[in-house]
Amino acid sequence: MEIELSAFVQNVCKKYGNDKSRLIDILWEFQDRFGCINGEMMDLIAKEISSYRIDVEGVVSFYSFFSKEQKGKIIIRLCNDIVDEHAGMKKIAETFSKELGIGIGKTSADGKFSLEYTSCIGMSDQAPAALVNDVVVTNLTAEKVREIVSSLKENMDPSKLVQQTGDGNNFHQLIHAMVNNNIRKRGEVLLAENITPNAGLTKALEKTPAEVLQEITDSKLRGCGGAGFSTGMKWKMASGFEAERRYVICNADEGEPGTFKDRVLLTERANLVIEGMTIAGYAIQSQFGILYLRAEYRYLRPYLEDVLETRRKAGLLGKNINGKTGFDFDIRIQLGAGAYICGEESALISSCEGLRGEPKNRPPFPVEKGYLNFPTVVNNVETFAHAARILDRGAIWFAGFGTEKSAGTKLISVSGDCERPGIYEVPFGIEVAELLKLAGADRPAIIQVSGPSGKMIGRTQLNRKICFEDLPCGGSFMTFSTDRNVLRIVENFLEFFIEESCGYCTPCRVGNTFLKQQIEKVMKGFASKDDLQYLKDLGQTMKMTSRCGLGTTSPNPVLSSLEHFPIVYSTLVKQENDGLEAGFNIQVALEESRRIAKRSSMIYDPVYAHNENE
Ligand code: SF4
């Protein structure tokens, strides 16, 4: 076994050129083959790639899809975002647990199954959903769960769980998923039916790189991942730094709960996305592209690899692209390993470099020193697809959609309490009310715009416009009806941030836990007005002092719910600031002893006292 393992380590590391920047790929091979990456493996890997055990272990321990301990041959990951919770995930989890005979976070004694929760897997429009290894199972019911477990116990391959494929390209033999695209509204830019393949690239190559940069700038395209930075400016900056190499990275790590638009684009518009990356490569004079695919979308990888290979054969990737002498560009796929923070561009670059997905200090920004210290453009899947369309139809055409400062259309993933969850391509500037109407949300009470890191608004805000000037939206739009609990939603979001914080800086690592404790205190009715002030102060401190976007946005659910749902808080807090700490409820604590002693409190339990005195 030792020789076998040693040979395996050598072969795998050699496959990746013994390059430590490919550590994530190397670790995947071990996780897949052995169900873990144990100490002996880490030692051997470190030796082969001229690294240190501690560095390898640091990476293994960072990503939730890697494990030092032996996992089951089949790992069932249950999506625990709030939409899945509302859709009945608790019952689904209990049924899995009962049928498998193991608790959450456990592996069966025969080593066959592991059962665990995971953060949003990008299927909120078909919740409750889970991953069975790489296979996505959607719209789960207790009955479906019993069937799934029964089949798996009879050694059925998880891929056979897909008896009926979803809509659109999900039927493609290289995808073969039960996932549905649920495209509810097609706009004219990304989801239009009449897009001419490679028209954008062909027209781009007729221009100089500088002209392409100008076209993108003139279109007013802004990054679609959430931050909204000018794409033209970003590309210009990256091309302006003298460098031996430049990189183009596509961020397909959409981990914001409630977001699934990039999943649909990769399924339905993969060529357009790759085309956009190629145009960026031409514009900034880069030869290398990386598509960073989140592990939850691993089922799309064979299809995406096929798209890349087909384009290579067609001369659309590789050397002298489309006959343009001297323009060489190719793309590799980097699979993530389960870490929300890798959606942050500098953390994503760290992950591509084979490191823990921790954000880097800025400046320098990635456009100057990004991947392996070379100028790097990182853009979202949707942004690259837009770029390809802009080069095809022109900047003026694109800027004709949307508003003054938010040009174009936006893909929005709608989920939660509505009749038609799914993908909507709408022009920027659409009112919240209109989108809710399109989605069939007839009792909207709480709307979470842009995911947990975004804003929570209520019914008084329905006339707000989705655009950078008013209410920015990175793509997630969750709607909750009147019977949902605002504070439980906030608590779920905080649980998510606690789980996903990389732990590097104190305000975020500790602050999210404190926020959650305080919210729980409010929910139990123990909080005072001072506690609400504490929530506000702590939230603001975290926003000012956290190192990256996760920590600066994680207090948003607390702060925006305090702003827009003050009554929910005020009805639960003690109205008097009597100076007493209400974290410990002495009356509840004494209840059992009172009952045993048959004593009561005239002050706190008048009914009981009255009965006893009779
Ligand atoms: S803010 Fe949070 S996620 Fe960002 S570096 Fe600090 S601990 Fe890590």
XYZ file of C-alpha atoms and ligand atoms in Angstrom:
622
model
C 0.000 0.000 0.000
C 2.862 2.340 0.898
C 4.528 1.833 -2.486
C 1.178 2.108 -4.179
C 0.413 5.387 -2.426
C 3.856 6.743 -3.087
C 3.537 5.931 -6.796
C 0.088 7.508 -6.893
C 1.403 10.693 -5.284
C 4.254 10.887 -7.761
C 1.974 10.302 -10.744
C -0.608 12.839 -9.676
C 1.920 15.532 -8.830
C 3.767 14.887 -12.081
C 0.506 15.272 -13.991
C 0.397 18.851 -12.668
C 4.088 19.508 -13.299
C 4.907 19.170 -9.566
C 3.622 22.724 -9.462
C 2.454 23.821 -6.028
C 0.173 26.407 -7.569
C -1.902 23.439 -8.812
C -2.367 22.099 -5.303
C -6.181 22.290 -5.404
C -6.239 20.032 -8.492
C -3.803 17.632 -6.859
C -5.867 17.443 -3.673
C -9.040 16.743 -5.618
C -7.446 13.604 -7.056
C -6.789 12.326 -3.528
C -10.153 13.267 -2.164
C -11.861 11.507 -5.065
C -9.730 8.384 -4.921
C -9.390 7.858 -1.165
C -12.279 9.804 0.346
C -9.803 11.828 2.414
C -6.392 13.465 2.368
C -4.668 12.074 5.438
C -1.388 12.996 7.100
C 0.707 10.510 5.164
C -0.672 11.770 1.864
C -0.085 15.387 2.844
C 3.551 14.597 3.740
C 4.147 12.886 0.414
C 2.410 15.621 -1.588
C 4.410 18.334 0.177
C 7.642 16.548 -0.705
C 6.707 16.156 -4.369
C 5.751 19.777 -4.916
C 8.590 21.206 -2.782
C 6.221 22.595 -0.207
C 5.660 22.023 3.508
C 3.213 19.723 5.230
C 1.797 22.661 7.176
C 1.022 24.532 3.958
C -0.670 21.525 2.389
C -2.632 20.877 5.576
C -3.615 24.551 5.715
C -5.186 24.226 2.291
C -6.893 20.910 3.031
C -8.438 22.272 6.205
C -9.652 25.449 4.508
C -12.022 23.964 1.940
C -15.205 22.228 2.974
C -15.067 19.657 0.153
C -11.663 18.395 1.349
C -11.339 16.235 4.411
C -8.510 14.883 6.548
C -10.844 12.260 7.987
C -12.216 9.391 5.966
C -15.536 10.340 4.339
C -18.127 7.937 3.005
C -17.939 6.765 -0.592
C -21.139 8.689 -1.105
C -21.321 12.135 0.444
C -24.768 13.664 0.703
C -24.650 17.418 1.160
C -27.899 19.096 2.118
C -28.341 22.721 1.156
C -29.062 24.742 4.276
C -29.855 28.177 2.912
C -32.999 29.904 4.143
C -35.043 29.138 1.024
C -34.310 25.437 1.416
C -35.164 25.686 5.090
C -38.529 27.229 4.247
C -39.069 24.563 1.599
C -38.807 21.827 4.224
C -35.142 20.918 4.481
C -35.514 20.003 8.159
C -37.814 17.129 7.291
C -35.598 16.103 4.381
C -32.586 16.026 6.696
C -34.463 13.964 9.287
C -35.547 11.498 6.616
C -32.033 11.109 5.230
C -30.739 10.701 8.758
C -33.322 8.058 9.636
C -32.948 6.080 6.392
C -29.151 6.131 6.540
C -29.005 5.543 10.279
C -26.529 8.380 10.817
C -26.711 11.910 12.160
C -25.758 15.066 10.316
C -21.981 15.376 10.104
C -21.489 11.621 10.486
C -20.246 8.765 8.339
C -21.857 5.322 8.419
C -19.943 2.522 10.115
C -19.543 0.662 6.813
C -17.902 3.748 5.295
C -20.525 3.999 2.621
C -22.325 7.249 3.424
C -21.559 10.652 4.876
C -24.343 13.113 5.582
C -23.736 16.807 6.070
C -25.100 20.286 5.589
C -23.541 22.663 3.096
C -24.022 26.295 2.141
C -26.192 27.253 -0.841
C -25.603 24.954 -3.816
C -27.215 27.336 -6.309
C -30.566 25.553 -6.618
C -32.826 27.849 -4.610
C -35.422 27.843 -7.404
C -35.873 24.098 -6.977
C -35.487 23.668 -3.239
C -35.057 21.610 -1.189
C -31.990 20.361 -2.979
C -28.840 18.399 -2.213
C -25.683 17.016 -3.746
C -25.105 13.270 -3.851
C -21.394 13.331 -4.628
C -21.497 15.526 -7.773
C -25.078 14.720 -8.662
C -27.645 17.409 -7.942
C -31.001 16.215 -6.613
C -33.771 18.790 -6.533
C -37.332 19.314 -5.311
C -36.796 16.709 -2.622
C -39.637 15.155 -0.672
C -39.476 12.605 2.125
C -40.690 9.962 -0.311
C -37.990 10.857 -2.844
C -35.372 10.668 -0.109
C -36.480 7.151 0.846
C -36.221 6.085 -2.799
C -32.787 7.682 -3.191
C -31.394 6.013 -0.076
C -32.899 2.666 -0.983
C -31.315 2.799 -4.476
C -27.948 3.898 -3.156
C -27.965 1.138 -0.553
C -28.408 -1.290 -3.436
C -25.175 0.098 -4.878
C -26.772 2.149 -7.595
C -24.374 4.682 -9.078
C -25.453 8.198 -7.961
C -25.518 9.351 -11.608
C -28.454 6.965 -12.153
C -30.517 9.044 -9.748
C -31.192 11.319 -12.700
C -34.101 9.551 -14.323
C -35.445 12.624 -16.016
C -33.291 15.522 -17.108
C -34.245 19.147 -16.619
C -35.137 21.741 -19.227
C -32.893 23.245 -21.917
C -29.343 22.033 -22.178
C -29.568 20.050 -18.953
C -30.451 17.082 -21.140
C -26.997 17.289 -22.848
C -25.291 13.962 -22.319
C -22.284 15.663 -20.707
C -24.514 17.497 -18.214
C -27.367 15.028 -17.738
C -28.861 16.754 -14.706
C -32.345 16.919 -13.222
C -31.668 20.641 -12.754
C -34.045 23.098 -14.402
C -32.959 26.438 -15.857
C -36.346 27.961 -15.115
C -35.778 30.856 -17.503
C -38.898 32.958 -16.931
C -38.012 36.084 -18.870
C -35.583 36.458 -21.735
C -34.103 39.880 -22.389
C -32.477 41.002 -25.602
C -28.867 40.732 -24.466
C -27.948 37.436 -22.820
C -30.893 35.121 -23.185
C -32.116 36.278 -26.585
C -32.779 33.377 -28.957
C -31.076 34.940 -31.990
C -27.473 35.313 -30.853
C -25.015 34.654 -33.679
C -22.201 32.429 -32.398
C -18.827 34.169 -32.203
C -20.053 37.365 -33.848
C -18.577 39.391 -30.967
C -15.183 37.729 -31.232
C -15.064 38.102 -35.007
C -15.821 41.811 -34.768
C -13.381 42.266 -31.869
C -10.557 40.792 -33.911
C -11.246 43.286 -36.683
C -10.423 46.033 -34.190
C -7.210 46.868 -32.350
C -7.030 45.899 -28.667
C -7.275 49.594 -27.798
C -10.473 49.910 -29.815
C -11.967 46.907 -28.024
C -11.119 48.497 -24.671
C -12.816 51.694 -25.808
C -15.928 49.835 -26.980
C -16.281 48.154 -23.577
C -15.706 51.468 -21.807
C -18.264 53.262 -23.985
C -20.851 50.573 -23.257
C -20.692 51.535 -19.533
C -20.635 47.836 -18.653
C -20.104 47.277 -14.924
C -19.032 44.085 -13.175
C -22.064 41.852 -12.664
C -20.817 40.039 -9.571
C -22.061 42.754 -7.252
C -19.311 45.361 -6.867
C -20.186 47.057 -10.152
C -16.709 48.335 -11.043
C -16.359 49.660 -14.593
C -15.306 46.751 -16.796
C -13.677 48.997 -19.387
C -11.600 50.702 -16.718
C -10.567 47.382 -15.206
C -9.440 46.001 -18.550
C -7.614 49.230 -19.419
C -5.779 49.206 -16.105
C -4.673 45.596 -16.521
C -3.421 46.253 -20.045
C -1.567 49.356 -18.897
C 0.907 47.624 -16.590
C 4.114 46.433 -18.199
C 4.283 42.687 -17.725
C 5.656 39.527 -19.236
C 2.204 37.904 -18.927
C -1.364 38.827 -18.154
C -4.280 36.672 -17.061
C -8.025 36.622 -17.531
C -10.021 34.871 -14.828
C -13.722 34.124 -14.992
C -15.302 34.020 -11.570
C -17.840 31.172 -11.716
C -17.909 30.811 -7.951
C -21.386 32.188 -7.390
C -21.822 31.328 -3.735
C -24.125 34.115 -2.613
C -27.168 32.270 -1.278
C -30.099 32.600 -3.626
C -27.946 33.183 -6.722
C -28.047 30.736 -9.616
C -27.904 32.905 -12.748
C -24.315 31.935 -13.610
C -25.269 28.271 -13.388
C -27.908 28.935 -16.068
C -25.498 30.959 -18.208
C -22.874 28.203 -18.034
C -25.548 25.699 -19.032
C -27.131 27.723 -21.823
C -24.515 30.279 -22.872
C -21.156 28.625 -22.195
C -19.829 29.577 -25.637
C -20.789 33.201 -25.107
C -18.958 33.284 -21.773
C -15.808 31.750 -23.285
C -16.110 34.126 -26.211
C -16.184 37.066 -23.788
C -13.108 35.753 -21.986
C -11.322 35.425 -25.320
C -12.227 39.007 -26.215
C -10.837 40.132 -22.848
C -7.678 38.133 -23.605
C -7.319 39.983 -26.896
C -8.065 43.382 -25.380
C -5.517 43.115 -22.564
C -3.089 41.006 -24.606
C -3.228 37.963 -22.428
C -2.547 34.396 -23.437
C -3.974 32.666 -20.430
C -7.468 32.306 -19.071
C -8.821 30.446 -16.060
C -12.447 29.607 -15.481
C -12.875 29.143 -11.729
C -15.806 26.768 -11.324
C -17.351 26.295 -7.905
C -17.291 22.705 -6.668
C -21.069 22.705 -6.334
C -21.274 23.035 -10.148
C -18.845 20.235 -10.818
C -21.534 18.417 -12.772
C -21.062 21.089 -15.478
C -17.345 20.487 -15.848
C -17.390 17.714 -18.496
C -19.641 19.875 -20.649
C -17.495 22.975 -20.188
C -14.306 21.033 -20.976
C -16.032 19.839 -24.141
C -16.960 23.403 -25.085
C -13.317 24.441 -24.661
C -12.059 21.504 -26.704
C -14.575 22.118 -29.477
C -13.487 25.734 -29.649
C -9.838 24.701 -29.800
C -10.615 22.457 -32.751
C -12.500 25.293 -34.429
C -9.539 27.639 -34.036
C -11.376 29.786 -31.485
C -8.885 28.997 -28.736
C -5.211 28.214 -29.021
C -2.802 29.757 -31.482
C -3.637 32.474 -34.020
C -7.249 32.566 -32.945
C -9.744 32.859 -35.768
C -6.840 33.432 -38.136
C -5.537 36.446 -36.214
C -1.778 36.013 -36.409
C -0.100 36.420 -33.056
C -3.233 36.202 -30.928
C -2.819 33.082 -28.800
C -5.155 32.424 -25.894
C -6.327 29.348 -24.060
C -8.350 28.598 -20.954
C -8.153 26.002 -18.213
C -10.823 25.180 -15.691
C -9.922 25.506 -12.038
C -12.312 23.611 -9.828
C -12.983 25.209 -6.438
C -13.453 23.127 -3.321
C -16.288 24.676 -1.352
C -15.534 28.137 0.044
C -17.862 31.129 -0.361
C -15.035 33.577 0.258
C -13.420 32.500 -3.021
C -16.068 34.592 -4.775
C -14.023 37.586 -3.592
C -11.568 38.255 -6.404
C -8.312 38.252 -4.461
C -9.379 35.134 -2.513
C -10.271 33.501 -5.797
C -6.798 34.311 -7.098
C -5.293 32.751 -3.947
C -7.313 29.630 -4.612
C -6.159 29.490 -8.256
C -2.604 29.697 -6.910
C -3.133 26.598 -4.786
C -3.441 28.502 -1.519
C -6.066 28.898 1.173
C -8.788 31.055 -0.317
C -7.940 34.041 1.830
C -8.308 37.583 0.507
C -5.085 39.476 -0.153
C -4.170 42.932 1.061
C -4.912 45.651 -1.459
C -3.245 47.628 -3.006
C -1.744 46.300 -5.165
C -4.957 45.377 -6.931
C -5.215 42.304 -9.165
C -5.070 44.463 -12.300
C -1.474 45.218 -11.322
C -0.421 42.145 -9.339
C -2.946 39.376 -9.536
C -2.546 35.694 -10.361
C 1.090 34.718 -9.702
C 1.782 38.456 -9.389
C 0.887 39.219 -12.995
C -1.759 41.756 -14.075
C -5.080 39.960 -13.956
C -8.623 40.763 -14.953
C -11.193 38.949 -12.835
C -14.765 39.228 -14.014
C -17.983 37.433 -13.358
C -19.532 34.915 -15.802
C -22.308 37.353 -16.708
C -19.858 40.204 -17.336
C -17.910 38.191 -19.909
C -21.119 37.143 -21.658
C -22.140 40.803 -21.808
C -18.752 41.756 -23.260
C -19.230 39.324 -26.143
C -22.660 40.787 -26.907
C -21.326 44.346 -26.734
C -18.659 43.595 -29.310
C -21.319 42.064 -31.531
C -24.022 44.722 -31.271
C -22.011 47.762 -30.187
C -21.642 49.940 -27.120
C -24.488 52.273 -28.057
C -26.935 49.391 -28.420
C -25.967 47.999 -24.988
C -26.010 51.365 -23.234
C -29.526 51.843 -24.595
C -30.798 49.369 -22.000
C -31.021 50.229 -18.338
C -30.384 53.562 -16.650
C -27.801 56.330 -16.823
C -25.350 54.681 -14.425
C -26.451 51.068 -14.822
C -26.315 50.151 -18.467
C -27.649 46.968 -19.974
C -29.718 44.142 -18.648
C -29.325 42.140 -15.458
C -29.900 38.492 -14.800
C -31.763 38.045 -11.550
C -32.262 34.760 -9.753
C -35.625 34.912 -8.013
C -36.418 32.428 -5.265
C -38.495 32.068 -2.125
C -42.221 32.549 -1.720
C -43.386 33.101 -5.269
C -45.151 31.131 -7.965
C -42.450 31.413 -10.612
C -38.943 31.164 -9.127
C -36.209 31.240 -11.730
C -34.146 33.507 -13.966
C -35.307 36.902 -15.172
C -33.329 39.000 -17.625
C -34.564 42.530 -17.024
C -33.226 45.994 -17.839
C -31.543 47.759 -14.942
C -33.986 50.179 -13.361
C -36.868 47.741 -13.020
C -38.939 48.364 -9.894
C -38.956 45.772 -7.147
C -42.761 45.602 -7.369
C -42.638 44.800 -11.070
C -40.167 41.974 -10.589
C -42.270 40.579 -7.755
C -45.305 40.677 -10.001
C -43.475 38.884 -12.798
C -42.416 36.197 -10.330
C -45.913 35.815 -8.898
C -45.057 36.873 -5.360
C -48.526 37.857 -4.148
C -47.822 38.280 -0.426
C -44.340 39.799 -0.292
C -43.387 40.987 3.168
C -39.613 40.686 3.216
C -37.362 40.979 0.169
C -33.676 40.189 0.386
C -31.908 41.890 -2.493
C -28.434 40.696 -3.469
C -28.317 37.790 -1.023
C -27.366 37.825 2.661
C -24.626 40.368 1.973
C -27.166 42.683 0.351
C -30.161 44.521 1.735
C -33.367 43.419 3.408
C -36.319 45.605 2.503
C -40.021 45.585 3.275
C -43.284 46.525 1.619
C -42.703 50.250 1.925
C -39.750 49.934 -0.448
C -41.409 48.201 -3.382
C -41.053 51.245 -5.614
C -37.290 51.126 -5.412
C -35.377 50.508 -8.609
C -32.863 47.739 -9.100
C -29.771 49.587 -10.299
C -26.544 50.986 -8.921
C -28.120 54.404 -8.373
C -30.744 52.982 -6.015
C -30.784 49.319 -5.018
C -27.864 47.340 -6.454
C -28.421 43.639 -7.019
C -25.669 41.156 -7.773
C -28.206 38.575 -8.899
C -29.941 37.127 -5.847
C -33.495 38.183 -5.113
C -35.284 36.290 -2.358
C -38.871 37.009 -1.487
C -40.565 35.968 1.739
C -44.248 36.095 2.522
C -45.979 37.434 5.601
C -45.746 34.203 7.581
C -41.928 34.165 7.612
C -39.909 35.213 10.623
C -37.593 38.161 9.876
C -35.280 37.317 12.736
C -34.927 33.673 11.784
C -33.948 34.815 8.284
C -31.327 37.140 9.776
C -30.105 34.360 12.046
C -29.774 31.942 9.103
C -27.705 34.527 7.210
C -25.426 35.016 10.208
C -24.960 31.256 10.536
C -23.891 31.314 6.909
C -21.328 34.077 7.470
C -19.956 32.409 10.592
C -19.470 29.223 8.590
C -17.899 30.992 5.631
C -15.668 33.577 7.346
C -12.063 32.717 6.558
C -11.194 33.687 10.121
C -8.281 35.940 9.207
C -9.461 39.097 10.913
C -11.111 39.534 14.283
C -14.035 41.845 13.446
C -15.458 39.283 11.045
C -14.412 36.084 12.819
C -15.781 37.186 16.177
C -18.242 39.872 15.154
C -20.594 37.574 13.242
C -20.838 35.248 16.232
C -21.618 38.167 18.544
C -24.260 39.440 16.137
C -25.891 36.022 16.077
C -25.865 35.772 19.878
C -27.512 39.156 20.108
C -30.173 38.252 17.529
C -30.937 35.092 19.504
C -31.281 37.207 22.606
C -33.826 39.380 20.798
C -35.711 36.308 19.579
C -35.958 34.979 23.125
C -37.319 38.272 24.366
C -34.327 38.956 26.620
C -32.953 41.982 24.792
C -33.145 45.578 25.904
C -32.950 48.784 23.885
C -29.248 48.874 24.706
C -28.846 45.547 22.956
C -30.315 46.993 19.780
C -27.865 49.861 19.974
C -25.100 47.311 20.509
C -26.190 45.505 17.314
C -25.976 48.753 15.371
C -22.608 49.725 16.816
C -21.073 46.315 16.315
C -22.410 46.112 12.770
C -20.906 49.501 11.889
C -17.588 48.577 13.513
C -17.439 45.404 11.447
C -18.170 47.360 8.290
C -15.355 49.774 9.028
C -12.704 47.362 10.238
C -13.094 44.059 8.399
C -10.483 43.178 5.860
C -12.647 42.122 2.936
C -16.137 42.255 1.514
C -17.424 39.346 3.563
C -16.890 41.107 6.864
C -17.945 44.510 5.576
C -21.258 43.184 4.271
C -22.139 40.431 6.739
C -23.776 42.892 9.216
C -26.121 44.068 6.414
C -29.004 41.705 7.260
C -28.935 42.938 10.857
C -28.599 46.607 10.003
C -31.159 46.622 7.199
C -33.696 44.608 9.176
C -33.280 47.048 12.079
C -33.881 49.889 9.653
C -36.832 48.434 7.757
C -38.465 46.180 10.360
C -38.086 48.190 13.588
C -41.439 46.947 14.897
C -40.270 43.333 14.812
C -37.447 44.290 17.147
C -39.354 46.736 19.322
C -42.116 44.233 20.097
C -39.540 41.773 21.330
C -37.294 43.993 23.425
C -37.919 45.076 26.993
C -39.248 48.601 26.841
C -37.569 49.703 30.077
C -33.855 50.159 30.323
C -33.735 49.016 33.972
C -30.033 48.301 33.841
C -30.573 44.610 34.486
C -28.927 42.115 32.174
C -31.706 39.999 30.780
C -29.500 37.357 29.178
C -30.383 34.980 32.011
C -34.077 34.514 32.700
C -34.234 33.659 36.376
C -37.972 33.040 36.280
C -37.634 30.350 33.626
C -34.693 28.836 35.516
C -36.734 28.662 38.734
C -39.829 27.243 37.121
C -38.982 23.575 37.620
C -37.965 23.997 41.272
C -41.143 25.979 41.956
C -43.197 23.225 40.441
C -41.489 20.554 42.555
C -41.726 22.635 45.740
C -45.235 23.711 44.862
C -44.213 27.292 45.480
C -45.023 30.205 43.267
C -44.054 33.769 42.748
C -46.801 36.316 43.339
C -44.981 38.767 41.116
C -43.988 36.679 38.165
C -46.538 33.911 38.150
C -49.810 35.446 39.363
C -52.006 32.745 37.788
C -50.113 29.951 39.499
C -50.029 31.935 42.715
C -53.751 32.502 42.553
C -54.462 28.786 42.068
C -52.157 27.779 44.900
C -53.787 30.171 47.318
C -57.241 28.868 46.626
S -13.466 39.949 6.625
Fe -13.873 37.788 7.139
S -13.600 36.679 5.248
Fe -12.642 38.706 4.969
S -10.499 38.425 5.584
Fe -11.569 39.020 7.426
S -12.145 37.073 8.412
Fe -11.628 36.613 6.284
